[in-house]
CSV table of C-alpha atoms and ligand atoms in Angstrom, one decimal:
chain,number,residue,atom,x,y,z
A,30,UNK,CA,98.5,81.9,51.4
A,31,UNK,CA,98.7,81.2,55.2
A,32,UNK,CA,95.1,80.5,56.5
A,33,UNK,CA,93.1,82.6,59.2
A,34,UNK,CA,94.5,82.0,62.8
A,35,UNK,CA,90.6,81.5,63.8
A,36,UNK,CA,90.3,78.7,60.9
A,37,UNK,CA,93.7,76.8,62.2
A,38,UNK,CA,92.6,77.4,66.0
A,39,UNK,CA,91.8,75.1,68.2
A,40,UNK,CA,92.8,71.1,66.2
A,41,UNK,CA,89.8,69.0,65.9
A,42,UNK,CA,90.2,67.6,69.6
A,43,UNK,CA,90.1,71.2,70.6
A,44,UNK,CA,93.5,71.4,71.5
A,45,UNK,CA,95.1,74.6,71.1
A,46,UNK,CA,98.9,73.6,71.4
A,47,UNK,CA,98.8,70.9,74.6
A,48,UNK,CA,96.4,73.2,76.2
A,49,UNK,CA,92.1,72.3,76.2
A,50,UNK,CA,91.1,69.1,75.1
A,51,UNK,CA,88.2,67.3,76.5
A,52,UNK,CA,88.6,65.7,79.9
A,53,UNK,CA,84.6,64.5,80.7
A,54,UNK,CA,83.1,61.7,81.8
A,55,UNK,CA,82.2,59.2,79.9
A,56,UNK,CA,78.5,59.6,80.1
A,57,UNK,CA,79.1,63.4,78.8
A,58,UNK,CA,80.8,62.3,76.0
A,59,UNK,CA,77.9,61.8,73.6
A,60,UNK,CA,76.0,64.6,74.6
A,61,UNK,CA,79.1,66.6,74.0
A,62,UNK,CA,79.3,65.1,71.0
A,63,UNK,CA,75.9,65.9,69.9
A,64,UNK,CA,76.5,69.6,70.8
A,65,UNK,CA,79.7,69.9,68.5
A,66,UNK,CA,78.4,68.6,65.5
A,67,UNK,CA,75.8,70.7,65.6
A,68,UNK,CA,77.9,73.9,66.0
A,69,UNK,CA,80.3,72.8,63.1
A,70,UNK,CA,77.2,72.2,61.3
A,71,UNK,CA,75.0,75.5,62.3
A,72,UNK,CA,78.0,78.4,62.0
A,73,UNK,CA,78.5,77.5,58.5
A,74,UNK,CA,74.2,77.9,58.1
A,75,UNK,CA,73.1,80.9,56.6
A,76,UNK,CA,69.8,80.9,58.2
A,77,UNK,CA,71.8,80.2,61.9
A,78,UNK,CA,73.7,83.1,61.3
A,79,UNK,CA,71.5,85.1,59.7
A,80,UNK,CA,69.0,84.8,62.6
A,81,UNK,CA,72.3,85.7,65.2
A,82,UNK,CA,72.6,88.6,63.3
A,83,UNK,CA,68.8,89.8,63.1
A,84,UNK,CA,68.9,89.2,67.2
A,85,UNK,CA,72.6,91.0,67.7
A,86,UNK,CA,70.9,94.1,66.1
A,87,UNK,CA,67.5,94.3,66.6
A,88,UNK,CA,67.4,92.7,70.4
A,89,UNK,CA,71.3,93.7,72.0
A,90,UNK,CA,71.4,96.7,70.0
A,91,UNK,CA,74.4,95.7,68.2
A,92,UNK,CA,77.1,97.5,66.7
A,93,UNK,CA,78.2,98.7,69.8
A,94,UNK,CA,80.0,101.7,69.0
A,95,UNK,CA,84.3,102.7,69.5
A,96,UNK,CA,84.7,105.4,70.9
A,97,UNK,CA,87.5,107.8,71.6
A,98,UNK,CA,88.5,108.9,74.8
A,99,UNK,CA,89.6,112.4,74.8
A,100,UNK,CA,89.1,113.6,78.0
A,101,UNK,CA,90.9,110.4,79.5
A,102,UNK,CA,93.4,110.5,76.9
A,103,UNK,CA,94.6,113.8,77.7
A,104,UNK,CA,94.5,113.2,81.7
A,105,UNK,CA,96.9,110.8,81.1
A,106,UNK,CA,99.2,112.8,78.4
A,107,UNK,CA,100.4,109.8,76.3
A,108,UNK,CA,99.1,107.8,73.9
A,109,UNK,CA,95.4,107.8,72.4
A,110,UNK,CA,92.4,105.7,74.2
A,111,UNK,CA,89.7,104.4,72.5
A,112,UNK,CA,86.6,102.0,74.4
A,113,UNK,CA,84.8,99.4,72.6
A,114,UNK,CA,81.6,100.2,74.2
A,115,UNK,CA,80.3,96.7,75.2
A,116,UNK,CA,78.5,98.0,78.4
A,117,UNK,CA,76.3,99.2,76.0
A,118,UNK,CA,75.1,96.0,74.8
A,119,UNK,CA,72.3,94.9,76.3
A,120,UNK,CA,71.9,94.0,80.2
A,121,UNK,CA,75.3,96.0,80.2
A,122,UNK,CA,77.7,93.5,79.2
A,123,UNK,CA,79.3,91.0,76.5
A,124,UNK,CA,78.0,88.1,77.8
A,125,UNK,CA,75.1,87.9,76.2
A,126,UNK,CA,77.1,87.9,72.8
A,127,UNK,CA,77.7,84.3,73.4
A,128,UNK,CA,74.3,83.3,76.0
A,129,UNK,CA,72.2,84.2,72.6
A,130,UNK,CA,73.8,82.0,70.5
A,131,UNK,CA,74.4,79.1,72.6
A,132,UNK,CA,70.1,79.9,73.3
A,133,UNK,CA,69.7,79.7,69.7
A,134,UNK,CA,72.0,76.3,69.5
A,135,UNK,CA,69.6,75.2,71.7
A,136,UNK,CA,66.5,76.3,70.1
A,137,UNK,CA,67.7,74.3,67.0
A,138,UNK,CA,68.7,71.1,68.7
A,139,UNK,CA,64.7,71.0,69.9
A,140,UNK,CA,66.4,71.5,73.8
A,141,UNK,CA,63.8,72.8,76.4
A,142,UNK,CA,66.3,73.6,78.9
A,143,UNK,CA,69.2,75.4,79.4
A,144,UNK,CA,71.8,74.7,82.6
A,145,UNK,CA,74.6,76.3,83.7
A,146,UNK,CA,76.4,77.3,86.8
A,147,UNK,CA,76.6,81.4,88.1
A,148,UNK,CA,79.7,82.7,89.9
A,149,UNK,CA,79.0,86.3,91.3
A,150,UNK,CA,75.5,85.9,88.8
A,151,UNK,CA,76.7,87.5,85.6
A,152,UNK,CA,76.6,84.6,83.4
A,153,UNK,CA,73.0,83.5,85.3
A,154,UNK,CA,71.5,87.1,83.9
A,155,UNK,CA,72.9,86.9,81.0
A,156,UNK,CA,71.1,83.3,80.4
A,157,UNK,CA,68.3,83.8,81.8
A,158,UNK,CA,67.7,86.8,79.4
A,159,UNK,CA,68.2,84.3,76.5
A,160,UNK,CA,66.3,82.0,77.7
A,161,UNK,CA,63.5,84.3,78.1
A,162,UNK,CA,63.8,85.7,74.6
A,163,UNK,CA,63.7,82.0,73.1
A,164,UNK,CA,61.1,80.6,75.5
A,165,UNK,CA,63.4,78.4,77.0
A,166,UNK,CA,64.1,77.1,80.6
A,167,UNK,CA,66.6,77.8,83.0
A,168,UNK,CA,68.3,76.3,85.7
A,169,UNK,CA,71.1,78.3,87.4
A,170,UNK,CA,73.4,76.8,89.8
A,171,UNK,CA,75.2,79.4,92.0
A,172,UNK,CA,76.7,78.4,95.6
A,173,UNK,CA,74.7,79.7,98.9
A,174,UNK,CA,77.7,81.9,99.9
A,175,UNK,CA,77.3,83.7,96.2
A,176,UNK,CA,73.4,83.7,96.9
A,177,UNK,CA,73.8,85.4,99.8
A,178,UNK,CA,76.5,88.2,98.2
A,179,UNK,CA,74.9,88.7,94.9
A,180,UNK,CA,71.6,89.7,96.2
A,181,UNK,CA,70.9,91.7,93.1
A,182,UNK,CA,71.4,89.8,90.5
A,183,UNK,CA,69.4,86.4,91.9
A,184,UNK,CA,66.5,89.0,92.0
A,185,UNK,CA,67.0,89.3,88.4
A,186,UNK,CA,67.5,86.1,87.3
A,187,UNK,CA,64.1,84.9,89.5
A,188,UNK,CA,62.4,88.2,87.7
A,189,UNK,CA,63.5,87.0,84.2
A,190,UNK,CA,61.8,83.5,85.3
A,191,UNK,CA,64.7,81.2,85.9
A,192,UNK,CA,65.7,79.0,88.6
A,193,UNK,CA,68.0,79.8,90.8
A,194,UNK,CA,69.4,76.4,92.7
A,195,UNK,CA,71.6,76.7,95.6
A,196,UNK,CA,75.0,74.4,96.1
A,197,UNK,CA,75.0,73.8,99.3
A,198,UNK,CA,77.9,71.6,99.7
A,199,UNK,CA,81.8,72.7,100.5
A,200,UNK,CA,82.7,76.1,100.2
A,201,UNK,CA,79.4,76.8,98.8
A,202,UNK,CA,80.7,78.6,95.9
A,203,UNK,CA,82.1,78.7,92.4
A,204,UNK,CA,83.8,75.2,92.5
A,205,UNK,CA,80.3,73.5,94.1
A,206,UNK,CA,78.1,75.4,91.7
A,207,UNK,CA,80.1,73.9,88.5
A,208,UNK,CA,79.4,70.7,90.3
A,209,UNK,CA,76.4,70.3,91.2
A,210,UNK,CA,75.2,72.6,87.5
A,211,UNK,CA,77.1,69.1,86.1
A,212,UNK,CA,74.9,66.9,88.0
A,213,UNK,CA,71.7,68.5,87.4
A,214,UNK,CA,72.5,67.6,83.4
A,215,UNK,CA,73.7,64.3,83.7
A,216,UNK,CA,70.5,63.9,85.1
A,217,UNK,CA,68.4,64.4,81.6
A,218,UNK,CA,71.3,65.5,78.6
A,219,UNK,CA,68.2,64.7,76.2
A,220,UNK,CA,66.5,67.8,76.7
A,221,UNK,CA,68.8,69.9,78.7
A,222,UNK,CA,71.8,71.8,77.1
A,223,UNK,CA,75.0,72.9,79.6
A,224,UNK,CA,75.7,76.4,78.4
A,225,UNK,CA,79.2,77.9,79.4
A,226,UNK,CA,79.9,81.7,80.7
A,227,UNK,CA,83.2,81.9,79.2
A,228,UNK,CA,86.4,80.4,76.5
A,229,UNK,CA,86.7,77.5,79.4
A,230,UNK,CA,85.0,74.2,80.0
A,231,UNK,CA,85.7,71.1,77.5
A,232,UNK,CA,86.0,71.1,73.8
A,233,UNK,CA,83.9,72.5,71.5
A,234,UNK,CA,82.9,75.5,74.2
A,235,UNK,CA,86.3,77.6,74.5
A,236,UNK,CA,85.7,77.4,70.3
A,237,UNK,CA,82.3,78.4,70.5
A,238,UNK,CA,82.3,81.0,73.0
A,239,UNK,CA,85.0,82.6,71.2
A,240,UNK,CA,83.7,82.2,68.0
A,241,UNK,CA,80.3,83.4,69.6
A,242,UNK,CA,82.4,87.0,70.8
A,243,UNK,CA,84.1,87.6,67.9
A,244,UNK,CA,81.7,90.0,66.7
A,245,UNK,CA,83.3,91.9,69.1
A,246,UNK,CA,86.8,91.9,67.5
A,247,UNK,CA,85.4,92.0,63.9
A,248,UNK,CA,82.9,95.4,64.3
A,249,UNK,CA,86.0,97.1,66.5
A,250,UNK,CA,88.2,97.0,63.4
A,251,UNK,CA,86.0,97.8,60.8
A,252,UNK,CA,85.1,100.8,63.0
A,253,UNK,CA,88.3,102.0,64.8
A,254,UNK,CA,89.8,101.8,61.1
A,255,UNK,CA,86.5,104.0,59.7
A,256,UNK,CA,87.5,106.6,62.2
A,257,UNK,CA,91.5,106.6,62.5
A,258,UNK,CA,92.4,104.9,58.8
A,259,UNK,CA,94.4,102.8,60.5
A,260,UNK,CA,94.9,99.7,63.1
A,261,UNK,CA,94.9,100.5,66.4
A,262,UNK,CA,99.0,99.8,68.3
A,263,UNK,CA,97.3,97.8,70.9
A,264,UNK,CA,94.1,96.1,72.1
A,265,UNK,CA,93.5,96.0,75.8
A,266,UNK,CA,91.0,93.2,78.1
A,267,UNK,CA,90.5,92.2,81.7
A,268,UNK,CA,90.6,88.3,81.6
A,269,UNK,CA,89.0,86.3,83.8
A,270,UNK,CA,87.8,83.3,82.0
A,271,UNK,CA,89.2,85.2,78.9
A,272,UNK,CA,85.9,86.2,76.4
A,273,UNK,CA,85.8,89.5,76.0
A,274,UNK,CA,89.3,89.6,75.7
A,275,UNK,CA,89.4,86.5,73.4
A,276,UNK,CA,86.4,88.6,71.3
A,277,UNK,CA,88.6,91.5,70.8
A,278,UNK,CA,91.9,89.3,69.9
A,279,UNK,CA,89.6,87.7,67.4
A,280,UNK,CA,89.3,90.9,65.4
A,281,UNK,CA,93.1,91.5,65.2
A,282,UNK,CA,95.2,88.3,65.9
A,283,UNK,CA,96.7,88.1,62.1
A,284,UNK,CA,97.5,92.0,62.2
A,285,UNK,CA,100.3,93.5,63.6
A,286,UNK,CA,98.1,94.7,67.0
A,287,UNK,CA,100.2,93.9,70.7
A,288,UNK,CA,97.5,92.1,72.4
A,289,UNK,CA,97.3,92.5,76.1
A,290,UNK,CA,95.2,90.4,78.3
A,291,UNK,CA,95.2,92.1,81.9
A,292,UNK,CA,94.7,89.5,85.2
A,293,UNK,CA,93.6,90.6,88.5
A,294,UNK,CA,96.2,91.1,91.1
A,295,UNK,CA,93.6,91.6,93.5
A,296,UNK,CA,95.3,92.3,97.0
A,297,UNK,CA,98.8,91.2,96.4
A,298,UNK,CA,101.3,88.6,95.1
A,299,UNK,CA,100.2,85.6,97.9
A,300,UNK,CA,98.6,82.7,96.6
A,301,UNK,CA,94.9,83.7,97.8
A,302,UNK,CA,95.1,87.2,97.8
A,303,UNK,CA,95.0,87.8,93.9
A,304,UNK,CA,93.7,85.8,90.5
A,305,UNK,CA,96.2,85.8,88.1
A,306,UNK,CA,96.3,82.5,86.8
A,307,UNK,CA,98.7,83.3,83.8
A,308,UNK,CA,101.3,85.0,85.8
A,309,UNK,CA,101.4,83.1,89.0
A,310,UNK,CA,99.8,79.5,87.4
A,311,UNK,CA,100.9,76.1,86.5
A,312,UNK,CA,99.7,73.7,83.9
A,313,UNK,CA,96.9,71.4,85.0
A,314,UNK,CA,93.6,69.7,84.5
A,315,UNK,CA,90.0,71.3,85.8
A,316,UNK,CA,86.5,71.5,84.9
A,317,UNK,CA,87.3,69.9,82.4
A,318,UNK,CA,90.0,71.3,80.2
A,319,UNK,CA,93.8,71.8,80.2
A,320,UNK,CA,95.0,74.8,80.7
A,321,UNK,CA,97.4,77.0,83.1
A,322,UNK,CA,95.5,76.9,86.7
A,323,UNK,CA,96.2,78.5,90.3
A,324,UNK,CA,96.8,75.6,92.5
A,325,UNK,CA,97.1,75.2,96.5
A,326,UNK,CA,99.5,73.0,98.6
A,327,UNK,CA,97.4,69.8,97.3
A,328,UNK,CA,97.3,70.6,93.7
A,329,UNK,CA,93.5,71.8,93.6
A,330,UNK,CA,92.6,75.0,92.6
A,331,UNK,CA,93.6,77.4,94.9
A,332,UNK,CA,90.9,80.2,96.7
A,333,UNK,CA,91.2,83.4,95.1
A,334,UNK,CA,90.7,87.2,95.3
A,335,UNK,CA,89.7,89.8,93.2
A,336,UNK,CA,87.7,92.9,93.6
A,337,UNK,CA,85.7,92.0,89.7
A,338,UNK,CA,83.8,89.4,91.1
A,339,UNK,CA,83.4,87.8,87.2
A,340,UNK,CA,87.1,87.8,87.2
A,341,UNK,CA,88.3,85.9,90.0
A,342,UNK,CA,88.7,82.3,88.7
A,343,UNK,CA,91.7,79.9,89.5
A,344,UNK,CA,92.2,78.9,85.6
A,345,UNK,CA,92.2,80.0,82.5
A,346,UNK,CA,90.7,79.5,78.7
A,347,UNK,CA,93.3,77.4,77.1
A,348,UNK,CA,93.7,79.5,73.6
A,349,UNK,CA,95.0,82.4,76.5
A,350,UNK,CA,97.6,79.9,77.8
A,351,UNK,CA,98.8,78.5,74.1
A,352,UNK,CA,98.7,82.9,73.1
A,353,UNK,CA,101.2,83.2,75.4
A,354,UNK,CA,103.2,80.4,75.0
A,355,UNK,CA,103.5,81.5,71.7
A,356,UNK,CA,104.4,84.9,72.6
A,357,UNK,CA,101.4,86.4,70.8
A,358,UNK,CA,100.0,88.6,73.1
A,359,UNK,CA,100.9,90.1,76.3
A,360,UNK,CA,99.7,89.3,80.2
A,361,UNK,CA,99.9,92.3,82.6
A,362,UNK,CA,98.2,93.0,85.8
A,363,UNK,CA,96.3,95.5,88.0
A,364,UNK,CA,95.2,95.5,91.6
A,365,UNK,CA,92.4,96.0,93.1
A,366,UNK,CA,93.0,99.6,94.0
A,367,UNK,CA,94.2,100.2,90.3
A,368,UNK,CA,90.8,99.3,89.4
A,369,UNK,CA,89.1,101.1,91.7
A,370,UNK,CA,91.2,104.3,90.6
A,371,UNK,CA,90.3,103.4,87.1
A,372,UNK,CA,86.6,103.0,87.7
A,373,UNK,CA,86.3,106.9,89.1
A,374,UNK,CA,88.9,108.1,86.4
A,375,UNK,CA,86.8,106.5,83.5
A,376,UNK,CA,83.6,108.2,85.6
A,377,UNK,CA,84.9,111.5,86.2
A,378,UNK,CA,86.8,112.1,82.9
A,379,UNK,CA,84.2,110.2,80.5
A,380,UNK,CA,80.9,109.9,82.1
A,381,UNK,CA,81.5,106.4,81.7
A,382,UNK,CA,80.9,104.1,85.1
A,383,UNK,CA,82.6,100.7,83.7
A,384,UNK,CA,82.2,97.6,85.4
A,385,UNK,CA,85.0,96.8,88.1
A,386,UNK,CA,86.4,94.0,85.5
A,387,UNK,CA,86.7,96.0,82.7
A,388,UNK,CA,88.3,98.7,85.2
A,389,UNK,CA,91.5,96.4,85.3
A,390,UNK,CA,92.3,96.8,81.5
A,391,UNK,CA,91.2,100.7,81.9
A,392,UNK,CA,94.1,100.6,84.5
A,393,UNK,CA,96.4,99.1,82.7
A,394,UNK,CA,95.9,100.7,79.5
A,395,UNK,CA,96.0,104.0,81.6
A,396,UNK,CA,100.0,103.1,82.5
A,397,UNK,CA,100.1,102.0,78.9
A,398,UNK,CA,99.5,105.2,77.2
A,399,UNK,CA,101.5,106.8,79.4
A,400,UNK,CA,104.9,104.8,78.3
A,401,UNK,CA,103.6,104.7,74.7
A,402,UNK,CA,102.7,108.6,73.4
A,403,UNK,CA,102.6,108.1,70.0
A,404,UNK,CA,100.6,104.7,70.2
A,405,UNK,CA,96.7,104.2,70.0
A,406,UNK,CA,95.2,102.2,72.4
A,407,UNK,CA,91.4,99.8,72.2
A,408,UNK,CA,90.3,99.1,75.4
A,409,UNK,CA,87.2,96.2,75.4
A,410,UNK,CA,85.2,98.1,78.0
A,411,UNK,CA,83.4,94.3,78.7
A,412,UNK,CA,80.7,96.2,80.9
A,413,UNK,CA,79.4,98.7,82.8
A,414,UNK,CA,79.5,99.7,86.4
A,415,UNK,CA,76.0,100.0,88.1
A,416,UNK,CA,76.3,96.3,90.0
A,417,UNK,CA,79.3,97.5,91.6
A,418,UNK,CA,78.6,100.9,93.0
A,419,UNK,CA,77.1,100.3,96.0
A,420,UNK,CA,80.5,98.2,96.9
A,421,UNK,CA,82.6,100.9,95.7
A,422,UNK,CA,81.2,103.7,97.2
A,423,UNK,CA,81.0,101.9,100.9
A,424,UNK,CA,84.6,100.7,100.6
A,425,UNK,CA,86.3,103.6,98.5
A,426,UNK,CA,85.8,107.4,99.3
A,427,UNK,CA,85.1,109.3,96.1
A,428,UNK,CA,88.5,110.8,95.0
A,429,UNK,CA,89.0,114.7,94.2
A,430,UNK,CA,89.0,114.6,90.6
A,431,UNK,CA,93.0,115.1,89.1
B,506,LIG,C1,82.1,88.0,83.3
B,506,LIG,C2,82.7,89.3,83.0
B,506,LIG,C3,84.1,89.4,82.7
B,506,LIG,C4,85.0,88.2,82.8
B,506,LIG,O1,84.8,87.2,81.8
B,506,LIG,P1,85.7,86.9,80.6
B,506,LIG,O2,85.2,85.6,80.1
B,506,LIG,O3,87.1,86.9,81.1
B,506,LIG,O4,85.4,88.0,79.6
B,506,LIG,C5,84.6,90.6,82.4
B,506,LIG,N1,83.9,91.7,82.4
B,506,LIG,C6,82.6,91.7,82.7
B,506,LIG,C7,81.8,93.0,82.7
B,506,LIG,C8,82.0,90.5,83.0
B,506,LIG,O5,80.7,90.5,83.3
C-alpha cells in the first residue's frame, strides 16, 4: 500500500521537491537542531499529544464546527457552501492551533521564552495567548510602521503581558521585524525558543506548523462526511503564508478533493499592488527557506499589497510551491474589492462577519459554486472579522443587500 502523503512529506532535510530546506546561519544550526529532534520525538508522545488534545478542547474550544451555508448557497444559485468555522476557535482564528503547540514544545524543552516576529499582530496575539496559558515569556518583534497601524492588537498583546519590541530600522516593517526577532534569539538560543506564524521559515517549522493545523483538515472530514455521507468536491483557503489552507489540505490530500489555495490580488496585476506569490513569483531563497517568492528589480522581495493584512507576504510555504508543481491543488485569486464584497455577503446572508483573509477564499469559492452547481464546496473560514471593521466600514459603504 502507498503510504500517507503527510508521512512521505517533507524528506528528512525538509525538502518538499527542491522547494524548503534549511538556509540558516551557522550559529542557528544547533539550536534548530535541538528544536527538530524534539518534535520528531514529542508528536509521536502520547502524553505530548494527549495534553494538545486536552488544551484544543477544553481551552480553544475545539471541534470547531462545519457548517452549511444555506442562505449563501442559495444567493449564489450553484453549488453547496459549507465553512469550517475556525473564527470560532479561540481569539477568533487558527493560529493559535499551531502558537499552542509550539508553547507546549517549549514548555517541554524547559524554554522560558518564546520569540517571534508580528506582521499586522496576528501571530503576536496568538503567542502571547500561549504564552500566557503556559506561563511563559514573550518577546514580539513588529516594525514601528505596523506599531503604529495595528493599534489594536499591540494593546492586546501588552494586556496579555508580552513585549512588544519595535524594529526601527528600514522600512520598519515585516522584513525588519523577522530581523531583528532573529537577532533578539541569537542573543540567548538556550532559553529562548523562535516560534513561527505560519508553514514558512526553515526546516522543521513548515512540517510543524502544518502538522500543528491539521486538526483542522482531520475534524472537517470526519464532520462534513457525518453530515453529507460523503467528501466534499472541493476545499477552499486564502493563503498567505499557507496554514490554514495547508490545515485543511491535510485532511483531504490523498482523496479525490480539488484543492484550491486562493492569493490576494490586492489592487491589481503590478508588481506592488497585489501579493500573489504563486501566480506572479519566482523561485528563490528568503527567511530562510526555498520557495517561490515576489521579487523586485534587485531580486529582493518585492513590497506588496493586500487588503488582509495577515496575507500580504512576498513568499510562500514551500509544500504550496511543490502542491502545485505537482499539479495537486489549484491557485486562484481575488482582489481586494472581491473580498470586501465577500465580507458583507458572508455578513448579510449568514450572520457571519469573517476576517478580510478568509473573505478571499469566501470570494472565490462564491465564483466557484456558481460554475460548479452540482459540486459541494469547504471553505476554511481562518477567522473572523471584528479587527477589520472599522477599516471596512471607513473605506467601503455598506452595500444594499442582493
Ligand atoms: C494570519 C492569517 C491568515 C494567513 O496566514 P496563513 O498562514 O496563510 O493561514 C489567514 N487568515 C487569518 C484570519 C489570519 O489571521
Amino acid at each position: 500500500m502507498l503510504k500517507p502523503y503527510l508521512e512521505t512529506m517533507p524528506d528528512e532535510n525538509g525538502f518538499f521537491g527542491k522547494f524548503g530546506g534549511a538556509f540558516i546561519p551557522p550559529q542557528l544550526e544547533e539550536p534548530f537542531r535541538e528544536i527538530r529532534e524534539a518534535y520528531d520525538k514529542l508528536s509521536k508522545s502520547y502524553e505530548y499529544l494527549h495534553e494538545l488534545r486536552k488544551i484544543r478542547k477544553h481551552y480553544q474550544g475545539r471541534p470547531t464546527p462545519v457548517y452549511y451555508a444555506k442562505n449563501l448557497s442559495a444567493f449564489c444559485g450553484g453549488g453547496q457552501i459549507y465553512l469550517k468555522r475556525e473564527d470560532l476557535n479561540h481569539t477568533g482564528a487558527h493560529k493559535l492551533n499551531h502558537c499552542m503547540a509550539e508553547a507546549l514544545l517549549a514548555k517541554y524543552l524547559g524554554k522560558k521564552k518564546l520569540i517571534a516576529e508580528t506582521g499586522a499582530g496576528q501571530h503576536g496575539v496568538a503567542l502571547a495567548t500561549a504564552a500566557a496559558y503556559f506561563g511563559l515569556e514573550c518577546e514580539i518583534h513588529m516594525g514601528e510602521v505596523d506599531i503604529a497601524k495595528e493599534h489594536p492588537n499591540v494593546v492586546r498583546m501588552k494586556i496579555l503581558g508580552a513585549k512588544v519590541v519595535p524594529a526601527t530600522h528600514g522600512l520598519k516593517t515585516l522584513k525588519e521585524a523577522v530581523d531583528s526577532a532573529f537577532e533578539a534569539y541569537l542573543a540567548d538560543t538556550e532559553t529562548q525558543m523562535f516560534a513561527i506564524g505560519s508553514v514558512v521559515g526553515p526546516h522543521p517549522f513548515p512540517r510543524m506548523v502544518r502538522d500543528f493545523q491539521s486538526v483542522v483538515g482531520i475534524e472537517a472530514k470526519e464532520q462534513f462526511f457525518e453530515m453529507t455521507g460523503k467528501l466534499p468536491d472541493h476545499a477552499v483557503a486564502c493563503v498567505g503564508g499557507g496554514s490554514n489552507a495547508m490545515g485543511l489540505f491535510s485532511g483531504f490530500i490523498d482523496d479525490p478533493v480539488q484543492l484550491h489555495g486562493v492569493e490576494p490580488m490586492g489592487k491589481g496585476e503590478k508588481l506592488g499592488e497585489h501579493a500573489a506569490t504563486l501566480t506572479y513569483g519566482e523561485e528563490g531563497v528568503m527567511h530562510g527557506f526555498n520557495s517561490i517568492m515576489l521579487k523586485d528589480a534587485e531580486g529582493n522581495p518585492a513590497p506588496v499589497h493586500s487588503i488582509g493584512s495577515g496575507i500580504d507576504y512576498p513568499s510562500v510555504g514551500p509544500e504550496h510551491a511543490y502542491l502545485r508543481e505537482i499539479g495537486r491543488t489549484i491557485v486562484g485569486t481575488a482582489t481586494d474589492d472581491e473580498a470586501v464584497d465577500a465580507f458583507y455577503k458572508l455578513s448579510q446572508y449568514e450572520g457571519i462577519i469573517p476576517a478580510l483573509e478568509s473573505a478571499h477564499a469566501v470570494a472565490y469559492a462564491m465564483t466557484l459554486a456558481r460554475a460548479n452547481p452540482k459540486d459541494a464546496i469547504l471553505i476554511n473560514l481562518s477567522g473572523r472579522g471584528d479587527k477589520d471593521i472599522d477599516y471596512v466600514i471607513e473605506h467601503y459603504p455598506i452595500p444594499p443587500k442582493g
